[in-house]
Short mmCIF file of C-alpha atoms in Angstrom, two decimals:
data_model
loop_
_atom_site.label_atom_id
_atom_site.label_comp_id
_atom_site.label_asym_id
_atom_site.label_seq_id
_atom_site.Cartn_x
_atom_site.Cartn_y
_atom_site.Cartn_z
CA MET F 125 40.43 14.43 -69.79
CA GLY F 126 37.62 13.62 -67.32
CA SER F 127 37.80 14.75 -63.72
CA GLU F 128 38.09 11.14 -62.51
CA ASN F 129 41.22 10.64 -64.63
CA VAL F 130 42.69 13.91 -63.36
CA THR F 131 42.11 13.12 -59.69
CA SER F 132 43.51 9.58 -59.91
CA GLY F 133 46.30 10.13 -62.47
CA PHE F 134 47.88 13.21 -60.90
CA PHE F 135 50.57 12.54 -58.25
CA MET F 136 52.14 15.83 -57.14
CA GLY F 137 52.59 19.38 -58.35
CA LEU F 138 55.11 22.07 -57.43
CA ILE F 139 54.37 25.78 -57.78
CA ALA F 140 56.11 28.92 -56.50
CA ILE F 141 54.19 30.49 -53.63
CA GLU F 142 54.11 33.87 -55.43
CA ASP F 143 52.48 32.31 -58.50
CA PHE F 144 49.96 30.47 -56.37
CA ILE F 145 48.73 33.45 -54.36
CA ARG F 146 48.78 35.79 -57.36
CA ASN F 147 46.07 33.79 -59.14
CA PRO F 148 44.57 31.24 -56.73
CA PRO F 149 42.73 28.29 -58.29
CA SER F 150 39.25 27.01 -57.45
CA GLY F 151 38.89 25.86 -53.86
CA VAL F 152 41.38 28.42 -52.54
CA TYR F 153 40.92 32.09 -51.68
CA VAL F 154 43.58 34.76 -51.22
CA GLU F 155 43.08 38.20 -49.68
CA ASN F 156 46.01 40.39 -50.68
CA GLN F 157 46.91 43.39 -48.54
CA PRO F 158 49.89 45.75 -48.99
CA LYS F 159 52.27 43.67 -46.86
CA LYS F 160 50.32 40.51 -46.16
CA SER F 161 48.34 37.77 -47.89
CA ARG F 162 45.68 35.68 -46.18
CA VAL F 163 45.15 32.24 -47.71
CA GLY F 164 42.42 29.72 -46.98
CA SER F 165 40.54 26.77 -48.41
CA LEU F 166 37.00 27.14 -49.76
CA SER F 167 36.50 23.42 -50.22
CA ASP F 168 36.81 20.37 -47.97
CA LYS F 169 38.57 18.68 -50.91
CA VAL F 170 41.58 21.03 -50.54
CA CYS F 171 43.44 20.76 -47.22
CA ILE F 172 46.28 23.04 -46.15
CA PHE F 173 49.12 21.80 -43.93
CA MET F 174 51.15 25.00 -43.56
CA ASP F 175 52.10 27.46 -40.83
CA ASP F 176 52.18 31.23 -41.24
CA PHE F 177 55.47 32.40 -42.74
CA ALA F 178 57.27 35.22 -44.53
CA THR F 179 58.33 34.80 -48.15
CA ALA F 180 61.92 35.32 -49.27
CA SER F 181 60.87 38.83 -50.35
CA GLY F 182 59.53 39.59 -46.86
CA ARG F 183 55.80 39.32 -47.57
CA LYS F 184 53.83 37.72 -44.72
CA VAL F 185 51.48 34.88 -45.59
CA VAL F 186 48.90 33.74 -43.02
CA PHE F 187 46.44 30.87 -43.20
CA SER F 188 42.90 31.04 -41.89
CA ASN F 189 41.95 27.35 -41.87
CA SER F 190 45.15 25.34 -42.05
CA PHE F 191 45.84 22.13 -40.13
CA GLY F 192 49.39 23.41 -39.66
CA ARG F 193 52.58 21.52 -40.34
CA ILE F 194 52.09 19.54 -37.11
CA VAL F 195 48.66 17.94 -36.73
CA GLN F 196 47.73 17.03 -33.15
CA VAL F 197 45.14 14.33 -32.44
CA LYS F 198 44.10 12.93 -29.06
CA THR F 199 41.57 10.21 -29.87
CA MET F 200 41.23 7.41 -32.39
CA ILE F 201 38.21 9.20 -33.86
CA GLU F 202 40.33 12.28 -34.54
CA TYR F 203 43.12 10.10 -35.93
CA SER F 204 40.70 8.30 -38.28
CA LYS F 205 39.39 11.62 -39.60
CA VAL F 206 42.90 12.91 -40.34
CA ARG F 207 43.88 9.58 -41.91
CA LYS F 208 40.89 9.80 -44.26
CA ILE F 209 41.92 13.33 -45.28
CA LEU F 210 45.50 12.24 -45.98
CA THR F 211 44.30 9.41 -48.23
CA SER F 212 41.59 11.20 -50.21
CA LYS F 213 42.10 14.97 -50.45
CA LEU F 214 44.37 17.42 -52.23
CA LEU F 215 47.09 18.25 -49.67
CA LEU F 216 49.10 21.49 -49.76
CA ILE F 217 52.40 21.82 -47.90
CA LEU F 218 55.12 24.47 -48.00
CA VAL F 219 58.66 23.44 -48.96
CA SER F 220 61.83 25.53 -49.20
CA ALA F 221 64.39 25.52 -52.00
CA CYS F 222 67.69 26.34 -50.28
CA GLU F 223 71.37 26.87 -50.90
CA LYS F 224 73.71 25.19 -48.45
CA LYS F 225 77.22 26.22 -47.57
CA ALA F 226 79.70 23.88 -49.20
CA GLY F 227 81.75 21.68 -46.91
CA GLU F 228 79.50 21.99 -43.87
CA ARG F 229 78.31 18.96 -41.95
CA ARG F 230 74.74 18.02 -42.86
CA ARG F 231 72.91 19.18 -39.73
CA ARG F 232 74.88 22.40 -39.47
CA ALA F 233 74.46 23.02 -43.19
CA ASP F 234 70.69 22.58 -42.86
CA ASN F 235 70.56 25.12 -40.05
CA GLN F 236 72.63 27.66 -41.97
CA ALA F 237 71.05 27.08 -45.39
CA LYS F 238 69.77 30.14 -47.21
CA VAL F 239 66.17 29.99 -48.42
CA LEU F 240 66.14 30.95 -52.10
CA LYS F 241 62.48 30.41 -52.86
CA GLN F 242 59.42 28.81 -51.32
CA PHE F 243 57.03 26.51 -53.10
CA ILE F 244 53.72 24.83 -52.48
CA LEU F 245 53.87 21.09 -52.99
CA ILE F 246 50.47 19.76 -54.00
CA ILE F 247 49.96 16.09 -53.08
CA ASN F 248 47.09 14.02 -54.43
CA GLY F 249 46.06 11.84 -51.50
CA ASN F 250 43.48 10.22 -53.78
CA ASN F 251 46.10 8.86 -56.17
CA PRO F 252 46.12 5.05 -55.76
CA MET F 253 49.90 4.80 -55.33
CA ILE F 254 50.17 7.71 -52.90
CA LYS F 255 47.15 6.44 -50.96
CA TRP F 256 48.79 3.00 -50.73
CA GLU F 257 52.11 4.47 -49.52
CA MET F 258 50.33 6.69 -46.99
CA GLU F 259 48.25 3.84 -45.59
CA ARG F 260 51.24 1.49 -45.48
CA GLY F 261 53.35 4.08 -43.64
CA LEU F 262 50.64 4.79 -41.08
CA ASN F 263 49.93 1.08 -40.58
CA ASP F 264 53.64 0.38 -40.03
CA VAL F 265 53.70 3.03 -37.31
CA PHE F 266 50.81 1.40 -35.48
CA SER F 267 52.41 -2.02 -35.64
CA SER F 268 55.84 -0.87 -34.47
CA VAL F 269 55.37 1.72 -31.74
CA SER F 270 55.72 0.61 -28.15
CA SER F 271 53.55 3.23 -26.49
CA GLU F 272 50.09 4.77 -26.53
CA ASN F 273 51.45 7.95 -28.12
CA PHE F 274 53.43 8.38 -31.32
CA THR F 275 54.76 10.92 -33.80
CA VAL F 276 55.07 10.22 -37.50
CA LYS F 277 56.82 12.49 -40.02
CA ILE F 278 55.68 12.26 -43.63
CA ASP F 279 58.68 13.27 -45.74
CA LEU F 280 58.87 14.49 -49.35
CA LYS F 281 62.59 15.34 -49.48
CA GLU F 282 63.68 12.23 -51.37
CA THR F 283 61.06 12.80 -54.07
CA LEU F 284 61.94 16.50 -54.45
CA GLN F 285 65.69 15.81 -54.63
CA LYS F 286 65.19 13.14 -57.29
CA TRP F 287 62.91 15.40 -59.34
CA THR F 288 65.48 18.22 -59.13
CA GLN F 289 68.23 15.92 -60.39
CA ASP F 290 66.12 14.33 -63.14
CA GLN F 291 64.81 17.67 -64.43
CA GLY F 292 68.01 19.67 -64.00
CA PHE F 293 65.97 22.18 -62.00
CA ALA F 294 67.85 25.29 -60.88
CA ILE F 295 67.05 28.71 -59.43
CA THR F 296 68.60 31.91 -60.74
CA VAL F 297 70.31 33.97 -58.03
CA GLY F 298 71.74 37.12 -59.60
CA PRO F 299 74.32 35.99 -62.17
CA ARG F 300 74.37 32.41 -60.79
CA THR F 301 72.15 29.37 -61.17
CA VAL F 302 71.83 27.23 -58.06
CA THR F 303 70.67 23.64 -57.85
CA PRO F 304 68.57 23.79 -54.69
CA ASP F 305 68.59 21.50 -51.71
CA TRP F 306 65.09 21.00 -50.33
CA LEU F 307 64.31 21.66 -46.67
CA ASN F 308 61.12 21.87 -44.59
CA THR F 309 59.87 18.85 -46.52
CA THR F 310 57.91 17.11 -43.76
CA PHE F 311 54.57 17.42 -42.05
CA ASN F 312 53.80 15.62 -38.80
CA LEU F 313 50.96 13.65 -37.30
CA ASN F 314 51.18 13.56 -33.51
CA TYR F 315 48.95 11.18 -31.58
CA GLU F 316 48.96 12.18 -27.92
CA SER F 317 46.44 10.51 -25.65
CA ASP F 318 45.98 11.41 -22.01
CA ALA F 319 48.50 8.75 -20.93
CA SER F 320 50.67 10.45 -18.33
CA CYS F 321 53.44 7.85 -17.99
CA ASP F 322 54.33 7.08 -21.57
CA PHE F 323 58.07 6.61 -21.09
CA PRO F 324 58.80 5.12 -24.58
CA TYR F 325 57.32 8.24 -26.19
CA TRP F 326 59.22 10.61 -23.90
CA PHE F 327 62.52 8.92 -24.79
CA GLY F 328 61.84 9.04 -28.53
CA PHE F 329 61.16 5.34 -29.09
CA SER F 330 57.76 6.01 -30.68
CA LYS F 331 58.83 8.48 -33.35
CA ARG F 332 58.68 7.30 -36.95
CA ARG F 333 59.20 8.68 -40.44
CA PHE F 334 58.23 7.53 -43.90
CA SER F 335 58.57 8.99 -47.39
CA LEU F 336 56.03 9.57 -50.14
CA HIS F 337 57.02 9.10 -53.76
CA GLY F 338 55.48 10.09 -57.05
CA LYS F 339 55.88 12.04 -60.25
CA ILE F 340 56.09 15.81 -59.75
CA VAL F 341 54.63 18.23 -62.30
CA TYR F 342 56.12 21.73 -62.28
CA LEU F 343 53.24 24.20 -62.38
CA ARG F 344 53.20 27.87 -63.31
CA ASN F 345 50.37 30.35 -63.13
CA ARG F 346 51.22 33.28 -65.38
CA THR F 347 50.14 32.68 -68.98
CA ILE F 348 46.55 31.97 -69.96
CA GLU F 349 47.41 28.34 -70.67
CA GLU F 350 49.21 27.88 -67.33
CA LYS F 351 46.28 29.41 -65.43
CA HIS F 352 43.88 27.14 -67.28
CA ASN F 353 45.90 24.00 -66.47
CA LEU F 354 46.09 24.83 -62.75
CA GLU F 355 42.42 25.75 -62.63
CA GLU F 356 41.46 22.52 -64.39
CA LEU F 357 43.45 20.49 -61.88
CA PHE F 358 41.86 22.04 -58.79
CA LEU F 359 38.39 22.18 -60.34
CA ALA F 360 38.54 18.42 -60.96
CA PHE F 361 38.95 17.87 -57.20
CA VAL F 362 36.59 20.58 -55.98
CA SER F 363 33.75 19.51 -58.28
CA GLU F 364 33.97 15.82 -57.35
CA PRO F 365 30.94 14.56 -55.38
CA SER F 366 31.65 13.81 -51.74
#
């Protein structure tokens, strides 16, 4: 399969954080220390939208050149640059597979959910359908907000929940298997100009959310074949001409 077919035909991939940092693919580097891993991008085709965190096993993971889960922009030039990244690059975000307490109300259950495992969700911003959804969502925000400033959350929860149900995906916890509920599934774009009296924004009237949808491929990185498949995917993006 040619690199052009890979970069346009691939929607999303899901891989356990431990597998990803154990054998990082092209475009990503990992420096492993006894209690900490430092992760960064080696290519402008691979963009990280994650904050530093500790894995379920307690290992600290820090990022050297990540946009972070919340991207702040102050000018239309900055916004245009981020928009171009979201609609053309390989985007990496961190999501959490959790177990909720049965019978709890939703918000309380979210707050008290136990993180079972963390995964990297790989989103192909260059995929025609994802690019269309991303552009439509961002355009809708511009046409609907009533202030100079706005916040938009890009949410993957619906897609992850559907994939989990369709695939019968479960995580082994001791003698049990748990169907996870997905949390930490958003990343934010905050546009904050120097407007000092933006009352609609202060009162939450200019906050929006939209979802991205697409087929998820479950990726592993342990066998020779699995390593080859992940490497081929990232290499197709990294080796593309700018």
